[in-house]
Short mmCIF file of C-alpha atoms in Angstrom, two decimals:
data_model
loop_
_atom_site.label_atom_id
_atom_site.label_comp_id
_atom_site.label_asym_id
_atom_site.label_seq_id
_atom_site.Cartn_x
_atom_site.Cartn_y
_atom_site.Cartn_z
CA MET A 1 8.11 -35.26 4.45
CA SER A 2 8.02 -39.06 4.83
CA SER A 3 6.55 -41.32 2.16
CA GLU A 4 3.85 -42.53 4.57
CA MET A 5 2.74 -38.96 5.18
CA ILE A 6 2.72 -38.20 1.44
CA GLY A 7 0.65 -41.33 0.86
CA ALA A 8 -1.85 -40.38 3.55
CA LEU A 9 -2.16 -36.85 2.15
CA GLY A 10 -2.61 -38.25 -1.35
CA LEU A 11 -5.36 -40.58 -0.18
CA GLY A 12 -7.08 -37.76 1.66
CA LEU A 13 -6.88 -35.52 -1.40
CA LEU A 14 -8.22 -38.32 -3.58
CA LEU A 15 -11.20 -38.80 -1.28
CA VAL A 16 -11.93 -35.06 -1.16
CA LEU A 17 -11.81 -34.79 -4.96
CA MET A 18 -14.10 -37.78 -5.37
CA VAL A 19 -16.59 -36.34 -2.86
CA LEU A 20 -16.56 -33.18 -4.98
CA ARG A 21 -17.51 -35.44 -7.94
CA VAL A 22 -14.32 -34.83 -9.90
CA PRO A 23 -13.90 -37.57 -12.55
CA VAL A 24 -11.75 -40.49 -11.35
CA ALA A 25 -9.14 -40.07 -14.10
CA LEU A 26 -8.62 -36.43 -13.19
CA CYS A 27 -8.43 -37.31 -9.47
CA MET A 28 -5.73 -39.89 -10.15
CA LEU A 29 -3.82 -37.42 -12.34
CA ILE A 30 -3.89 -34.68 -9.70
CA VAL A 31 -2.88 -36.98 -6.85
CA GLY A 32 -0.20 -38.72 -8.92
CA VAL A 33 1.41 -35.52 -10.14
CA GLY A 34 1.20 -33.96 -6.69
CA GLY A 35 2.76 -36.99 -5.02
CA PHE A 36 5.51 -37.25 -7.63
CA ALA A 37 6.23 -33.54 -7.23
CA GLN A 38 6.53 -33.91 -3.44
CA VAL A 39 8.91 -36.85 -3.74
CA ILE A 40 11.06 -35.60 -6.65
CA SER A 41 10.33 -32.02 -7.77
CA TRP A 42 7.66 -29.92 -9.46
CA SER A 43 9.76 -29.44 -12.60
CA ALA A 44 10.19 -33.22 -12.98
CA ALA A 45 6.46 -33.73 -12.43
CA MET A 46 5.56 -31.15 -15.08
CA SER A 47 8.07 -32.73 -17.46
CA MET A 48 6.37 -36.11 -16.99
CA VAL A 49 2.92 -34.58 -17.54
CA LYS A 50 4.17 -33.32 -20.91
CA SER A 51 5.94 -36.47 -22.08
CA VAL A 52 4.23 -39.56 -20.61
CA PRO A 53 0.82 -39.24 -22.32
CA VAL A 54 2.48 -38.88 -25.73
CA GLU A 55 4.74 -41.87 -25.09
CA VAL A 56 1.85 -44.08 -23.99
CA LEU A 57 -0.41 -43.08 -26.87
CA SER A 58 2.34 -43.51 -29.44
CA ASN A 59 3.35 -46.96 -28.14
CA TYR A 60 2.50 -49.50 -30.83
CA SER A 61 1.94 -52.27 -28.29
CA PHE A 62 -1.16 -50.58 -26.87
CA SER A 63 -2.77 -49.98 -30.27
CA ALA A 64 -4.76 -53.22 -30.04
CA ILE A 65 -6.76 -52.03 -27.01
CA PRO A 66 -8.89 -49.45 -28.87
CA MET A 67 -9.54 -52.06 -31.56
CA PHE A 68 -10.91 -54.51 -28.96
CA ILE A 69 -13.12 -51.78 -27.57
CA LEU A 70 -14.31 -50.82 -31.06
CA MET A 71 -15.14 -54.44 -31.83
CA GLY A 72 -17.17 -54.73 -28.63
CA VAL A 73 -19.08 -51.52 -29.40
CA LEU A 74 -19.80 -52.66 -32.95
CA ALA A 75 -21.01 -56.04 -31.72
CA ALA A 76 -23.24 -54.46 -29.10
CA HIS A 77 -24.81 -51.84 -31.37
CA SER A 78 -25.25 -54.05 -34.43
CA GLY A 79 -27.61 -56.41 -32.64
CA MET A 80 -25.06 -59.19 -32.80
CA ALA A 81 -25.11 -59.64 -29.01
CA GLY A 82 -28.85 -60.33 -29.06
CA LYS A 83 -28.48 -62.80 -31.89
CA LEU A 84 -25.61 -64.45 -30.05
CA PHE A 85 -27.73 -64.89 -26.91
CA ASN A 86 -30.65 -66.25 -28.93
CA SER A 87 -28.35 -68.73 -30.70
CA VAL A 88 -26.96 -70.10 -27.46
CA ARG A 89 -30.48 -70.12 -25.98
CA VAL A 90 -31.68 -72.36 -28.83
CA ILE A 91 -28.95 -74.86 -27.94
CA CYS A 92 -29.40 -74.73 -24.14
CA GLY A 93 -33.00 -73.54 -23.81
CA GLY A 94 -34.52 -76.97 -23.20
CA TRP A 95 -32.22 -77.78 -20.29
CA LYS A 96 -33.06 -77.00 -16.69
CA GLY A 97 -31.74 -73.48 -16.09
CA GLY A 98 -31.21 -73.13 -19.82
CA LEU A 99 -31.48 -69.35 -19.93
CA ALA A 100 -28.85 -68.94 -17.21
CA ILE A 101 -26.59 -71.37 -19.05
CA ALA A 102 -27.25 -69.49 -22.29
CA ALA A 103 -26.40 -66.20 -20.57
CA VAL A 104 -23.05 -67.53 -19.33
CA GLY A 105 -22.27 -69.17 -22.67
CA SER A 106 -23.08 -66.04 -24.64
CA CYS A 107 -20.99 -64.00 -22.18
CA GLY A 108 -18.06 -66.31 -22.89
CA ILE A 109 -18.43 -65.95 -26.64
CA PHE A 110 -18.90 -62.18 -26.42
CA SER A 111 -15.78 -62.01 -24.24
CA ALA A 112 -13.81 -63.58 -27.06
CA ILE A 113 -15.12 -60.83 -29.35
CA SER A 114 -14.63 -57.77 -27.15
CA GLY A 115 -11.76 -58.76 -24.84
CA SER A 116 -13.31 -56.78 -21.98
CA SER A 117 -15.13 -57.94 -18.87
CA LEU A 118 -16.90 -54.61 -18.47
CA ALA A 119 -18.16 -54.54 -22.07
CA THR A 120 -19.29 -58.16 -21.78
CA ALA A 121 -21.16 -57.67 -18.53
CA SER A 122 -22.90 -54.47 -19.61
CA THR A 123 -23.85 -55.66 -23.10
CA MET A 124 -25.07 -59.09 -22.12
CA THR A 125 -26.99 -57.71 -19.15
CA ARG A 126 -28.93 -55.43 -21.49
CA VAL A 127 -29.67 -58.39 -23.76
CA ALA A 128 -30.22 -61.32 -21.39
CA LEU A 129 -31.61 -59.86 -18.15
CA PRO A 130 -34.98 -58.75 -19.55
CA GLU A 131 -35.41 -62.13 -21.23
CA MET A 132 -34.57 -64.02 -18.05
CA GLU A 133 -36.94 -61.89 -15.98
CA ARG A 134 -39.69 -62.39 -18.56
CA HIS A 135 -39.33 -66.15 -18.13
CA GLY A 136 -39.67 -65.88 -14.34
CA TYR A 137 -36.03 -66.16 -13.25
CA ASN A 138 -35.25 -64.74 -9.83
CA ARG A 139 -33.47 -61.40 -10.31
CA GLY A 140 -30.64 -62.52 -8.00
CA LEU A 141 -30.02 -65.68 -10.03
CA ALA A 142 -30.20 -63.78 -13.30
CA THR A 143 -27.80 -61.03 -12.26
CA GLY A 144 -25.49 -63.57 -10.59
CA ALA A 145 -25.25 -65.62 -13.79
CA LEU A 146 -24.55 -62.49 -15.82
CA ALA A 147 -21.96 -61.23 -13.32
CA ALA A 148 -20.18 -64.60 -13.38
CA GLY A 149 -20.30 -64.66 -17.16
CA GLY A 150 -19.03 -61.09 -17.35
CA THR A 151 -15.87 -62.00 -15.46
CA LEU A 152 -14.92 -64.37 -18.26
CA GLY A 153 -13.78 -61.42 -20.35
CA ILE A 154 -10.56 -61.16 -18.41
CA MET A 155 -9.62 -64.82 -19.01
CA ILE A 156 -10.79 -65.66 -22.50
CA PRO A 157 -8.37 -64.57 -25.21
CA PRO A 158 -8.10 -62.08 -26.74
CA SER A 159 -8.31 -60.28 -23.41
CA ILE A 160 -7.28 -56.68 -22.87
CA ALA A 161 -6.01 -57.58 -19.39
CA LEU A 162 -3.85 -60.41 -20.74
CA LEU A 163 -2.52 -58.10 -23.46
CA ILE A 164 -1.55 -55.40 -20.95
CA TYR A 165 -0.01 -57.98 -18.61
CA ALA A 166 2.05 -59.43 -21.47
CA ILE A 167 3.28 -55.97 -22.49
CA LEU A 168 4.16 -54.91 -18.95
CA THR A 169 5.99 -58.15 -18.13
CA GLU A 170 7.60 -58.31 -21.58
CA GLN A 171 6.16 -61.76 -22.29
CA SER A 172 4.86 -63.15 -25.55
CA VAL A 173 1.26 -62.04 -26.18
CA GLY A 174 0.58 -65.30 -28.02
CA ASP A 175 1.85 -67.36 -25.10
CA MET A 176 -0.28 -65.30 -22.70
CA PHE A 177 -3.38 -65.88 -24.83
CA MET A 178 -2.65 -69.60 -25.02
CA ALA A 179 -2.29 -69.68 -21.24
CA GLY A 180 -5.72 -68.07 -20.81
CA LEU A 181 -7.55 -70.37 -23.21
CA ILE A 182 -7.97 -73.47 -21.01
CA PRO A 183 -8.94 -71.55 -17.82
CA GLY A 184 -11.40 -69.47 -19.86
CA LEU A 185 -13.07 -72.53 -21.37
CA MET A 186 -13.17 -74.19 -17.95
CA GLY A 187 -14.77 -71.02 -16.58
CA ILE A 188 -17.54 -71.24 -19.16
CA LEU A 189 -18.17 -74.90 -18.36
CA PHE A 190 -18.08 -74.51 -14.59
CA TYR A 191 -20.09 -71.29 -14.44
CA ALA A 192 -22.77 -72.75 -16.67
#
């Protein structure tokens, strides 16, 4: 069977599983193992299913990722995100569009805490969106500002994406974080 045919079958299987509401991680596992088994062999695929998860979870380099996620959860549930937004709002609140600027600024700071774009966008949306709507901001402007601010999590160090990229490309994590600092700060300034 050609690789194009295996790829098409894998994509079809993935779509069928997702229509059946199978969780995405399980869909990817089934399609990946099935495709690997078709290309190599079923015994090699089963061997990988046994060994790869243990190798990934025991890799010291990836141990920082759960810590970033834990820090983001603690910051979100402790009320720190709300206080962060209110602090930035005090600084920028008197300016024209001050709440939108405060939303982007607090997203940038929260990104530096959590390291995750998804955690930043979801947490700051829960905190800032009701406040912006209460002050009469258009919902499109409010959600646009929060979406733009949420994307800062991938650039501002310490970023989970930069950490994974550094590990996969065998580069210095410190150098990668230094490389993301200036673009991240520029993102905060230009988005706001």
